[in-house]
Amino acid sequence: MRAYAFRRILQFIPTILIISVIMFVLLNLLPGNAALMAGDQRKAPDPRIVEQLKKEWGIDKPVHTRYFIYLKGLVQGDLGTSFLRREPVNKLVGERIWPTLRLSIAALLISVGIGIPLGFISALKRGTLLDSASMIGAVSGVSLPQFWLGLLLMYLFSVVLGWLPSSGYGHGKFANLIMPAITLGIGYTALLARATRAAVLEVLHKDYIRTARAKGLSELLVNWRHVMRNTMVLVLTTAGLQFGALIGQTVIVEKLFSWPGLGSLLVDSIFQRDIPVTQGCILVMILVFLIVNLVVDLLYSVVDPRIEY
Amino acid sequence: MTNLLSVENLKVHFPVKGGFCGCKDVVHAVDGVNLTLGRGETLGIVGESGCGKTTTGLAAMKLIEKTDGKLLFNGTDLDSLTPPEMRRTRQKMQMIFQDPFSSLNPRMTVNRAIGEPMKVHGMGSESERSDRTAWLLKKVGLSPEQGNRYPHEFSGGQRQRIGIARALALNPMMIIGDEPVSALDVSIQAQIINLLIDIQEEFNLSYIIISHDLAVVEHICDRIAVMYLGKVVEEGTCEEVYANPKHPYTKALLSAIPHPDPDRPRDRIILSGDVPSPIHPPKGCSFHPRCPNRQEGCDLVEPELETKEAGRKAACHYC
Amino acid sequence: SSGGTFVFCAPYGGDLFSLDMHKTSRTQDYIVGLNINRSLYKWDADQSKPVLDLATDVKVSADGKTYTFTLRKNVKFHNGRTLTADDVIWSYNRIAQPETTSSAASYIANIDGAEAVIAGKAKTITGLSKVDDYTVKMTLKHPVAIGYSLCKVETAIVPREAIEGKEAAFSTNPVGCGPFKFVKWVRGSEVILEKFDGYFEPGKPYIDKLVYKIMPEGAARDIAFRAGELDANIVGASQYPIYQRDPEIKDHMIEVAEMYTRIIGFNSEFKPFADKRVRQAINHAINAELIIKKLLKNKAVPATGYLPTSSPAYEKAMKGYEYNLARAKELMKEAGYEDGFTFECIATANKSWGVGIVESLIPFMKRINITIKPQQLEGAALGERCRTGKFDAFIWSIESGPDPLETLNRFRSTTPRSAGNYTAYANADYDKALDKAAAASSEAERIEWVKKANRILFEDAPFWFFNYNKAIIAYHPWVHGIKPVAIEMMLQDFTNLKLDDSSPRK
Amino acid sequence: MAFSKAALKGKSNLIIGAVLTALVIGMAVFAPLLAPYHPVNDADLMVSEEPPSSDYLCGTDTQGRDVLSRVIYGSRISLSVGLVSQLINTLIGVFLGVTAGYFGTWWDDLVMGLTNIMLSIPSMIFALAIMALLGPGLVNVYIALGFTNWSFTCRITRSQVLSAKRIEYVRAAEALGYGKWRIMFGQILPNVVGPILVIATLGIAYAILTEASLSFLGLGTQPPTPSWGGMLSNAREEFFTAPWISIYPGLAIFVTVLGFNLLGDGLRDLLDPHKL
Amino acid sequence: MQNDYLLEVKNLTTRFHTQRGVAHAVNGVSFGMYPGEILGVVGESGCGKSVTAQSIMRLIPEPPGRIESGEILYDGKDIVSLSTRQMRKIRGDRISMIFQEPMTSLNPVKTVGRQIGEVYALHRGVSKKESMQKAVEMLEKVQVPEPARRVKEYPHQLSGGMRQRVMIAMALACDPEILIADEPTTALDVTVQAQIMDLMLKLQAKQKTSIMMITHDLGIIAEMANRVIVMYAGRIVESAPTRPLFRETGHPYTKGLMNSVPVIGSKDADGNSRLTEITGMVPSLYDLPQGCSFAPRCPHRNERCQNELPPLFQVSPGHEVRCWMCESASVKGAAA
Ligand SMILES: Nc1ncnc2c1ncn2[C@@H]1O[C@H](COP(=O)(O)OP(=O)(O)OP(=O)(O)O)[C@@H](O)[C@H]1O
Ligand SMILES: Nc1ncnc2c1ncn2[C@@H]1O[C@H](COP(=O)(O)OP(=O)(O)OP(=O)(O)O)[C@@H](O)[C@H]1O
Ligand SMILES: [Mg+2]
Ligand SMILES: [Mg+2]
Ligand code: NI
């Protein structure tokens, strides 16, 4: 298994390389440039400064030259220097990654904590009102535009009830985490609930469940000992694949809740044409995604002995 | 007269994913099989699950890549044909599959399932084809009106009839049946076996019938080849092989069949262990780990399939 | 007793870039930097003009070209060192160095020898000299009111030892001589400042702690303000009427006409726009006041020309183009565009001067047979297209103060597109008026010439003159001392801010 | 096929989903007949931000346009975004998936490599980059959403084809002398459309939501064309003052996405005989 | 005859209420099992063998299935009316079951040791460790080589025959009185089938467990069963001790079945290999014919067969046949 993990990590390299080329080309094709964004556009741009900055950042050079410079840094683990913030991207991204991870993990925990039991219960009580209600509820969860939901939550919990701070990181206070995590996690919760329900229904049809009943196990024990684990194998597939999407969604949620994570940095830097930062954010997000998927795959072999690496 | 099909030293090895470093294991699914099928003859292939019966059949039809060996069909080397030529040759060699449920495309009506192959091969006009479809359906004991239905509306036995009609549609010379009756109920099985026997006479077909059921094979076949772990271990005419099996495996196999007669003395040879993995077949005679009369040298030297008596071949050092 | 914590917002487009005021050129950064740093002058919001800050006195020579500043003696940097004349000279020199790429370079370009440094031809500015530790002499090329330039936070005086050799660190860990010292910057989230005990104005600032929340999302800001998490908030158009109706807030709003002019620029190379009458017709055809009332909820002042009401060169007598459809049609007919034409207007997603405004023009333009097609772009893309002239028309909010001459210089025929003259406006009379203003010997004369230029610009109508922003800050009742800052409302100096005991953070 | 009462009940998803989507599609098709006003030209600043009344059933927006009419016309954009982008995704995904699954070998490796790369870039971010590159606009939204989200379809199609390939009728077709393309697209594809259809319906829902998110970031469709996402995000500042401007498009998105989700789920249940 | 049945099924009717209609899977089936006997149940696919077995275990999936009526008497109690809790006590302990598919009937994510031990721990209340010891012991009993190592393995690491042995070990762990074996060898190869049959016979001889052996293979019946029940379309059509069934076959369906199975060495001397076939198809359980269900395929049918369902006629002690043709013979039997 260790060899497998190592092999998979090695495979990250070509993936990251290809993505970095795609992204580099895409980003460099964007109209406008960071020099123009250095100041407020309400002021007249100073062409001298614009030219000076372009030279300083090397964006006057041809794309392939720039890419190789970038690649050289990348190989050494250096993501370059932010155009506008004039700081190493490593540092900028490094500061932002934890809030994003915190947010995603909180969202994940909420989803797992709510989605999986919900899916379980509705599968076991399938066909009942509870089942229909929870599934319609779950589908509704994915159907809500995120920022809309976020605003509704903010209004409810901050203005009307005054229970939670409306936005911001709040020095890592738990209260600040709640609403963004819910907003981010609700779609994922719904997804997990549905995936779990489907998986449980599938497992319930398996012959070995009948075997377990034939042994005289109570329903509770059947579910606990035999359904659960096998369900997890199936749920993990969905969970792993969709976690990547979750990381992508932080873009919206972080923006809305002024959350100092990678997502908001990414959006800002795209709009500001701060290519090194954009590139850095994307690569880090992808790396997180790849690692998460690797972990999920390794988890498979833990929950499912049939899979051996 | 030449043989209709001859298979020489057929080998099919499947790579199993070994992964990154490229070191791959192979499944020796078929490992050096020689077979001949005369015109109008029926050859049975029997053996336990996983011994390579299906693979032999598919490779003989060129439906999977073979690793080695030579296939002569009706005098032509199938390897020398271009893909379009090969597709044309397929008209003459047809297949009936084990599972009547999955071998028919659930989205095609019976008429289309039978008619489309003719269209693909450019046989006749639209109306000729539909006439022939109707005629074929009658031949296999279905009514032409049923042609507009979808496979799921038929029972297993009826579907197998449709499969047979489809194979007949192209006027083949040879039909390979891969466990054509195994999935059917006993009472239906008899119907299909009878149908196969009937159409063989009518259309002068050659059959290769693959089965794990020795009784079925005995009923339809002229000759029989017993396979074990990718190899033919015994070959001969049905009468002789059943009456007087030579290879210890054949003996065990025959004795293992439960007989529907409560008074028949039971003298089963119970083999120990399971069929070994075709990834790492045992050295020497592949049957030796389970062989009740294993002797010295069995685990070292691999026996050749050699003629033991006239028309009888077996691969065993001690028989 | 404690002075409490004041929580404010930094609302403009995401995280700060840098707290090194010489290197950044974003308002977002200035909002914070303003309270850390001090310059020679400061903007006096009440009088709407620059006044001395780090200097106690200035002597101007008769030709208006030599300024002699007497510095305060009790100014301490946050690192404890006392500010001297050397710091002033070093700071201005730093701004002038090309590597600094400071946007403030243009503010000091008028000092003798500064141009050479900016162009990289010299190392030090010859026009600056130290008389003694607390006296600086400055000679200028042209006699201008230098206060307008040197009151900006971009021209802050910074301690050399905190910067040299650690430029990068300085931008995230600034040292100034302002009322608040830097504590912490949580990237993307907030900046925390704290009262500087050594501040030169005794007893000030009153508050202990100053927090800026980085909150670009207007709706989120509104919620945070109502929830009491923000002590004050810049008010968006959609919130304005609500706040006006809210009995708790309505008396706690401060308004100012900011020195920003919202315009639609007509590309002079787009054929129909080459005709002055077409441009005037468009100005006549639009009921700007209605748009301001409905879309901006009256959170703007209708434009009566380019220079805003708070500008020293503003003419009260000037009236904007009257909403007069008949006149507009007449002009169109005269110009030969009776049947109209189609043009595309590029815009950002901004609520007050973006694509929404362009949308609202559709029915007005229809009436003079013009089809206007809004095209939404992002800021960077729009900036690029403006600079390269690839547009028919654009809508934007452009700085129009505080120095009216500098403001209007942007539209000289000699100013290239890439330097801000996006419509490529060219009028010899206009240039001449500005030349006269620059050469004027007295302030009054200067203003007269600027007014003239402004009138020419108005008459030529290279723009649709839309409005001047009305900036509003709403604050909670416990906050005292928010000022109407016309140059940019958010540039609030909190030296004099007080919180009373009803503040939840006191 | 094992059917049961529970299966019947499970179909309520499908039915509700189908009804909702049918309603939305009907709304899009008959927009000119249904909408009381023109969504763009009937702007009247004099009646801006009117609350719902008998004249304006859902009120008016800031520009003085009828919200109801804009929601009705907006269905055209939102639906077309969903349908067109998902069509592109499905075409790409299905073509690559079917060929990769059927041919295997190096082509499969290549396609899977590409798919994995696409999967590892969160599609929202890819779409964001493409939209920033192309600028806001309807066609660009089609492109950004249509070329970034096919990897899922591709993977599912491939795995479906891989398992379908093992079913004997494919072998049978080969034995009957069918050509490769005929087998791939004539024999296999019709049998795997089920899961693809499910993914496509869910993808439509996803695309509609993503368009709204892009609008939130100022990268959606071009005004003044009404799109739900655009209406919603434009009105977010009026969320408390004139809630009707954002509530109706929000509801419309919700209902449509819900409809497609339910439809997708229902189809999934319908096509899978073992989910009761 | 004195009733000393260990288990008696009386008039069992089980139906499935599905979308397509009501599947009459089991219709009034009655039979009994003596202690220590092997009762064979044969019939074609879908005739209700498994449903009968699952009804006894009360494992019918509900919904859609339901035991509509009948009694299953075990140990003086009616299983049908037991509480689920009481029923659970019986399952796996007193009555065990093994299934056709050894591949899918074992939980893939648990070691076989745990799965065998689980049932023992459950009914005997022993510790995990003891149950593992029991698992090793049981594996040894079913002749799995190296049981101590095997208990730690997962089902996928075992061959089909091995898995079926594990199933048997699991079923026998608590020394049940009754073992229901639902086609235990159908999925296996002939040589492995022979091994398993051999094993079951040996264990049965030792433990005296009653076995209900469900199969569609007459050969297995002939070799293993003491008594046989032949089912057709949800009904028992014939029941008899093994030898009389094969020698004095009563029901036309049983006869047809025996003739249609190819048997080695039964080819005619002149090489005519046609089999005697039963024409037609099994009737749909959703729409059973009014009279005898076999009537449509029966070569001897008459009008009465089509309209009236024949009862089971006793043709000789312990030999009952559901066919009008046996009506006359039954008088004799009834008198005896
Ligand atoms: N595509 C494949 N890839 C890898 N291994 C294969 C493949 N097809 C068959 N095998 C292996 O080759 C061996 C022979 O398989 P084959 O299907 O020919 O057996 P068989 O005799 O037909 O068995 P059965 O009676 O179960 O149908 C088996 O071990 C099987 O696992
Ligand atoms: N869950 C179910 N839902 C609906 N019908 C069912 C269900 N289970 C069984 N049946 C019906 O009951 C009938 C009897 O099934 P059963 O499984 O007892 O047959 P069997 O004799 O065991 O056949 P086989 O030899 O194929 O195992 C079948 O025709 C089937 O249609
Ligand atoms: Mg096979
Ligand atoms: Mg069964
Ligand atoms: Ni079914």
Short mmCIF file of N, CA and C and ligand atoms in Angstrom, two decimals, chain E residues 49-50 100 182-183 214, ligand 4:
data_model
loop_
_atom_site.label_atom_id
_atom_site.label_comp_id
_atom_site.label_asym_id
_atom_site.label_seq_id
_atom_site.Cartn_x
_atom_site.Cartn_y
_atom_site.Cartn_z
N LYS E 49 -39.46 -23.01 -4.61
CA LYS E 49 -38.64 -23.75 -3.65
C LYS E 49 -38.01 -22.80 -2.64
N SER E 50 -37.35 -21.78 -3.17
CA SER E 50 -36.66 -20.85 -2.26
C SER E 50 -37.65 -20.11 -1.39
N GLN E 100 -27.60 -20.58 -2.26
CA GLN E 100 -27.08 -21.01 -3.54
C GLN E 100 -25.75 -20.35 -3.91
N ASP E 182 -30.38 -24.31 0.29
CA ASP E 182 -31.05 -23.86 -0.93
C ASP E 182 -30.07 -23.93 -2.09
N GLU E 183 -30.16 -24.98 -2.85
CA GLU E 183 -29.26 -25.21 -3.99
C GLU E 183 -27.81 -24.95 -3.62
N ILE E 214 -32.70 -28.36 -1.22
CA ILE E 214 -33.42 -27.81 -2.37
C ILE E 214 -32.52 -27.90 -3.59
MG MG F 4 -34.20 -20.52 -5.56
#
